[in-house]
Amino acid sequence: MSVLHRKLGRELLRMSGQALAIALVLASGVMTYVLTSTSLASLLTTQARYYSEYRFADLFVDLKRAPEHVGERLRDIDGVRSVDTRVVAMVNIDVPDFTDPVSALLVSLPDEGQPALNRIWVREGALPERADEVLISDAFADAQSLGPGDTLGAVINGRWQRLRISGVGASPEYIYQIKPGDLFFDFERFGILWMRRQPLATAFDLDGAFNNAVFALRPGADARDVIARIDDVLERYGGQGAYDRDDQVSHGFLDTDLQSLVVMSRVFPAVFFGVAAFLLNVVIARMLAAQREQIGILKAFGYRNGELALHYIQLVLVIVAVGSLIGTALGVWLGRGMAGIYAEFYRFPYLDYSLDVGVAVMALTIAALAALAGTGHAVLRAARLPPAEAMRPEPPSRYRRSWLERLGLGGWLDQPSRMVLRHLGRHPLKSAITVLGIAMSVAIVMLARFQVNAVDALVESEFGLAAREDLTVTFTEPTSYRAMFALAAEPGVGQVEPMRMVPARLRAGHREYRLAIRGLVAEPDLHRLLDIHQQPIRPPAEGLLLTSYLADTLGVVPGDSLQVEILEGDRPVRQLPVAGVVPEYIGMNAYMELTSLNRLMREGNAISGVYLKVDADERDRLFQRIKNMPRVAGVSIQREAVRSFEEDMAGTVLIFTLVMTLLAMVIAVGVVYNSARIALAERARELASMRVLGFRRAEISYILLGELALLTLLALPPGFLIGYGMTHMIATALGTELFRIPAVIAPSSFAFASCVVMAAAIGSALLIRRRLNRLDLIGVLKTRE
Amino acid sequence: MSASQPEPHAADLVFRARGLTKVYQMGEVEVHALRGVDLELARGEFVVLLGASGSGKSTLVNIMGGLDRPTAGELWYENEALSHASERELTEFRRRYVGFVFQFYNLIPSLTARENVAVVTEIATEPMRPEEALEIVGLGGRMDHFPAQLSGGEQQRVAIARAIAKRPAVLLCDEPTGALDSKTGVVVLQALDTVSRELGTTTAVITHNAGIADMADRVLVMTDGRISDERRNATRKSPDEISW
Ligand SMILES: Nc1ncnc2c1ncn2[C@@H]1O[C@H](COP(=O)(O)OP(=O)(O)OP(=O)(O)O)[C@@H](O)[C@H]1O
Ligand SMILES: [Mg+2]
C-alpha cells in the first residue's frame, strides 16, 4: 500500500461522518435504482416466461353468437396461427356466508384437457371434469378461503345452480384479476371461474356456438390487418371489434404499471444521484482548497497531474463503493419485500426475482459517473494548479458590512449576530449552494408525502364529488327503461339514474382507442362529471366529452372531429366533434348525453345500466333480490371499491412514504451536516481565537449554529417551490391510461417537510456542537491553514 | 535563435541562466521579482543565496527547481531548456533531479514523519530508506509522529530528510534553518553538507544567516531582483566551525 493510500484512508476516517452522509445519499440512489430496476426486470421476465409457457393469446374478440363453423373461417385468416373459440359470461354467484353481491366471469375450457391458448396454471386440485365443476381463480379463492371440494351457488341464465370447485389456478389472461370495466380489484367480490364448454354453452343457449374467441398470430403478422379481417367475418354475428393485448384488461393494467415503474426507476435515482453529486462537489471542492499546499508540495517533488487527480478520485470512488454496497444490499432486501407486494396484485404462478449483476454494475457505474460529474472538474483543476501557485495560501477574503447593517439595523444586532451575517455575505455563492442543498431535501420530503395527498385528493374528487352512486347495476344487454323502474320500485332504493354503455373505437388520424362510450342523463346528479374547478358539467348533446388524458392521447382538442366506430348493433361509423374535456384522474372515458347516444345507435330509449343510491339498512336484502333479477349482469358497489382501493393503496403508499421520508432525512442530514462541518473547518481558527479571547462555548456555538439555522430557514421557501415543481413533473411522468395522479400538496405537507428538515438540522447542530466543545484551541492555532 | 544559444558548455556546468526575468502581474500593478539574472552553477557546487526580504531569492530558486517559469530569459539544466519546457517536462525534471526544502516546511499533516519522507522516496529511482534519511537529521526516535505532534524545528528537519532522501542531483533549500536553534541548525547543515559532498549534489541554500555563507563554495547576494554581489570561498568550512 502506498503512502498516498494511507493518506487517503486517514482523511476518509477523519471525514467519516461527512463521507458516510454522502455515501448514504448515493446509497439511496443506488437502492431506488436497484429496487425499481430489479422489480421491473423480474416482472418483465416473469411476464414473458408466463406468457410463452402458458400461451397467452395475441388477439381477443367478443361477439353475440356465432355458429362453431365460423371458427374455421377465423382460422383461415392470413396471419392467424391458432384460434380458440369460447363461451364467456358474467354471472352473479353466491358464496356461502357472504351477503355482498359477488360476480364471476365464467370462461369455457375445451371439453377435454387444456385450451390451446391461455392455458391454466393449476395451483391446487385439478381441471374441472364433471359438468358442475369449476376451477376458480387463485386471488378469489384466497380472499374467500375457498378450495377444492367447496361449493358455490350461481345464477346462470336465471337458474340457480350449484357448482363444485375442482381446483384453484390462474392463467396469463388474468394476471390482474379485475372485473371488466372496474378500475380496482376486489378479490372478495370478483373471481374467474373456468368451466367445461358443453355445460357452459348449454346453460347460456350457446350449444354449437361461441361468443368469444382468442387468437395467436403467426410471427410477422400485421395485427391491424388481422383485426380488420376478424371484424369482417364477425360483423354478422354481433362482433364487438377484435383487440390486441394493449386493450386486454390484465395485460393493459400490467403494462401501465410496468411503465410507471420505468419512470420511477429513472426519476428517483436521478434525484438522489443529483444531490449526491452536489454534496460531493461541495465537500471535495472544500477539501481541495484546504489541501492546496499539500498538492503543491507533492507536485514540487514530481508527482504528476494524473497521479494527483487519481488520488482524489480514489477518495471519491471509495465513497461511491461504500454507498453502492449499502444501496445494493438495501435494494435487494427491499426488493424481496416489493416482490411480495407485487405477488398480491399480479397473480403469477412464480416470480423470477433475482438481482441481475448487470443492474448492480449499472447502478455502481451511474453512481460513479454522478460522483465524478460532481467532483471531476474541481479535482482536475486542483491537479493542474501550478505548484508555485498551489503553495501560496489563498488570499484572505474581504469582509464587508452586511446589507442589514448598512440598512442601519446594525445597532440591533449583537457582535456574534453581525459575524453570522458578514460570513454569509462574504460567501454568497457558498451560502446559496447550502441553501439549495437543504431546499432539495425539503422538496424530497414533500415528494414523499405527495402520494398520500394525491390518493386522498383522487378519492375525494372521483368518489366524493363525481361518482356519488352507491351501486351500479349493469344488464346483460341493452334494455328498456322498465328495468330501471323495476329497480326503483325495490324497497331501499332511493335515487336512480340510467346510463348506456356502447363499445366503440375512436380514431383521430392514425391514433385510435377502444372504449365504451357512456351515455349519461342530461343533468346527472349521481354519476356527475366535474370540470377543473370541481363544478358539475353536463354531458354534451352534440359530440363527445373526453377525459382530458384521452384527448391528449388521441391528439385532439375541443372543436376537432373524431371518427367513432360503434362496435355494437348496426355498427354505425360517424364523425363526431369533441365537445369538451373533463379532467378525470381514473380511466379514460368518452361521454355523451344518453338520448344523443341512442339516436346515434338508432335505438329507442335503451339503457345498459343504472346508478343507484340505496338505503344502508336495506342493502343486504336488496343485493339478494337484485342478484336474482333477470338480465342483471353485475352489481358494483362503489363504496366497497373505494375502500378496497384505499386498503390496497394504503400499504404501498405507506411504505413508499416511509422510505422516501427516510431518504429525504438522509439528504437533509447529509446536506446540513456537511455544510456545518465545512463551516466548522473553515472557521475553526477564528472560533478558537475567540475562545482564547474569552468567549464562552455557547457564544461561539451561536455564531456557527446561528448561521446554520438561518440557512435552513432561508431554504424553506425555495424548497417548497422545488417540491411543487418536482411533484408536477412526477405526476405528469407517472400518468397512465388508468390513473393520473393529481399534483396536489396538502398544507400539512409543507409543515411536515419543514419539520423533518429542521429536525435534521437540529440533529446536525448537536453533532457539530459536540465537536465545537472539544475544539482543540492550541492545536487549531498551531497548524497553519 | 543564435543569440539565445547557450555558450559551448563546459562539461561541469549544471545550471546556466541568462537574463532571467520574472514579472508578477497583480491586477494593474507589475511586480518585477527578477530583473535579468545571469548565473552558472557547476556540478556539485554548494551555493548560498543572501539578500534582503523581497529581493527575489525564492523566486529564483523556484524557477531553477522547475516550479515556475521565467517571464523572459533562458535557463538550462544540462541539456534541457527549462525556460521553454512544458509543464509535463518540468514535472519530470523535478521528479528525477530535484529535492526541495521550503520556507514553511509544508509537511502533509495526515502523514507521519516517516510517511512524509516515503511519499517522495516512493517515486524516486535510487532513494535512501526513509528511516535512514530521518536518522541523518537526528529524528530516528520520532518517525511515527504526525506533524502536529512535532515542534517547528522538528518539522523542518523532516522536510530536510524528505528532500535528501531521494538522493537528488539538485537540492534547493529556502531558509532551511530558519526555525532552528544553533545546535540543531548545525545537525541540519551537516546533513546538507554530507549529501552534497557524498552525492555530488548541486546545492543552493537561501538564508538570512550570513554565517552559513562560510560553508559554501560560492556566495551570491541578491538585491532588488538582480545578483548584486558574488564571492568565492577558498575553502568550504564544515558546519560545526560556523559561527551563528
Ligand atoms: N505570486 C506572486 N505574486 C505577486 N508578487 C509576488 C509573488 N511571489 C513573489 N512576489 C513578489 O516578488 C518579490 C520577490 O519575492 P520573493 O519571494 O522571491 O522574495 P524573497 O527574496 O524570497 O523574500 P523573503 O526573504 O522574504 O522570503 C516580492 O516583492 C514579492 O512580493
Ligand atoms: Mg523567500
CSV table of N, CA, C and O in Angstrom, one decimal, chain A residues 401-410:
chain,number,residue,atom,x,y,z
A,401,ARG,N,-19.5,45.1,5.4
A,401,ARG,CA,-20.6,45.1,6.3
A,401,ARG,C,-21.8,44.6,5.6
A,401,ARG,O,-22.0,44.8,4.4
A,402,SER,N,-22.6,43.8,6.3
A,402,SER,CA,-23.8,43.2,5.6
A,402,SER,C,-24.8,44.2,5.3
A,402,SER,O,-24.8,45.3,5.9
A,403,TRP,N,-25.7,43.9,4.3
A,403,TRP,CA,-26.7,44.9,3.9
A,403,TRP,C,-27.6,45.2,5.1
A,403,TRP,O,-28.1,46.3,5.2
A,404,LEU,N,-27.8,44.3,6.0
A,404,LEU,CA,-28.7,44.6,7.1
A,404,LEU,C,-28.1,45.7,8.0
A,404,LEU,O,-28.7,46.6,8.4
A,405,GLU,N,-26.7,45.6,8.1
A,405,GLU,CA,-26.1,46.6,8.9
A,405,GLU,C,-26.1,47.9,8.1
A,405,GLU,O,-26.3,49.0,8.7
A,406,ARG,N,-25.9,47.8,6.8
A,406,ARG,CA,-25.9,49.0,6.0
A,406,ARG,C,-27.3,49.7,6.0
A,406,ARG,O,-27.4,50.9,5.9
A,407,LEU,N,-28.3,48.9,6.2
A,407,LEU,CA,-29.6,49.5,6.3
A,407,LEU,C,-29.8,50.2,7.7
A,407,LEU,O,-30.9,50.7,7.9
A,408,GLY,N,-28.8,50.1,8.5
A,408,GLY,CA,-28.9,50.8,9.7
A,408,GLY,C,-29.5,50.0,10.9
A,408,GLY,O,-29.8,50.4,11.9
A,409,LEU,N,-29.6,48.7,10.5
A,409,LEU,CA,-30.1,47.8,11.6
A,409,LEU,C,-29.0,47.2,12.4
A,409,LEU,O,-29.3,46.4,13.3
A,410,GLY,N,-27.8,47.6,12.0
A,410,GLY,CA,-26.7,47.1,12.8
A,410,GLY,C,-26.7,47.2,14.3
A,410,GLY,O,-26.3,46.4,15.0
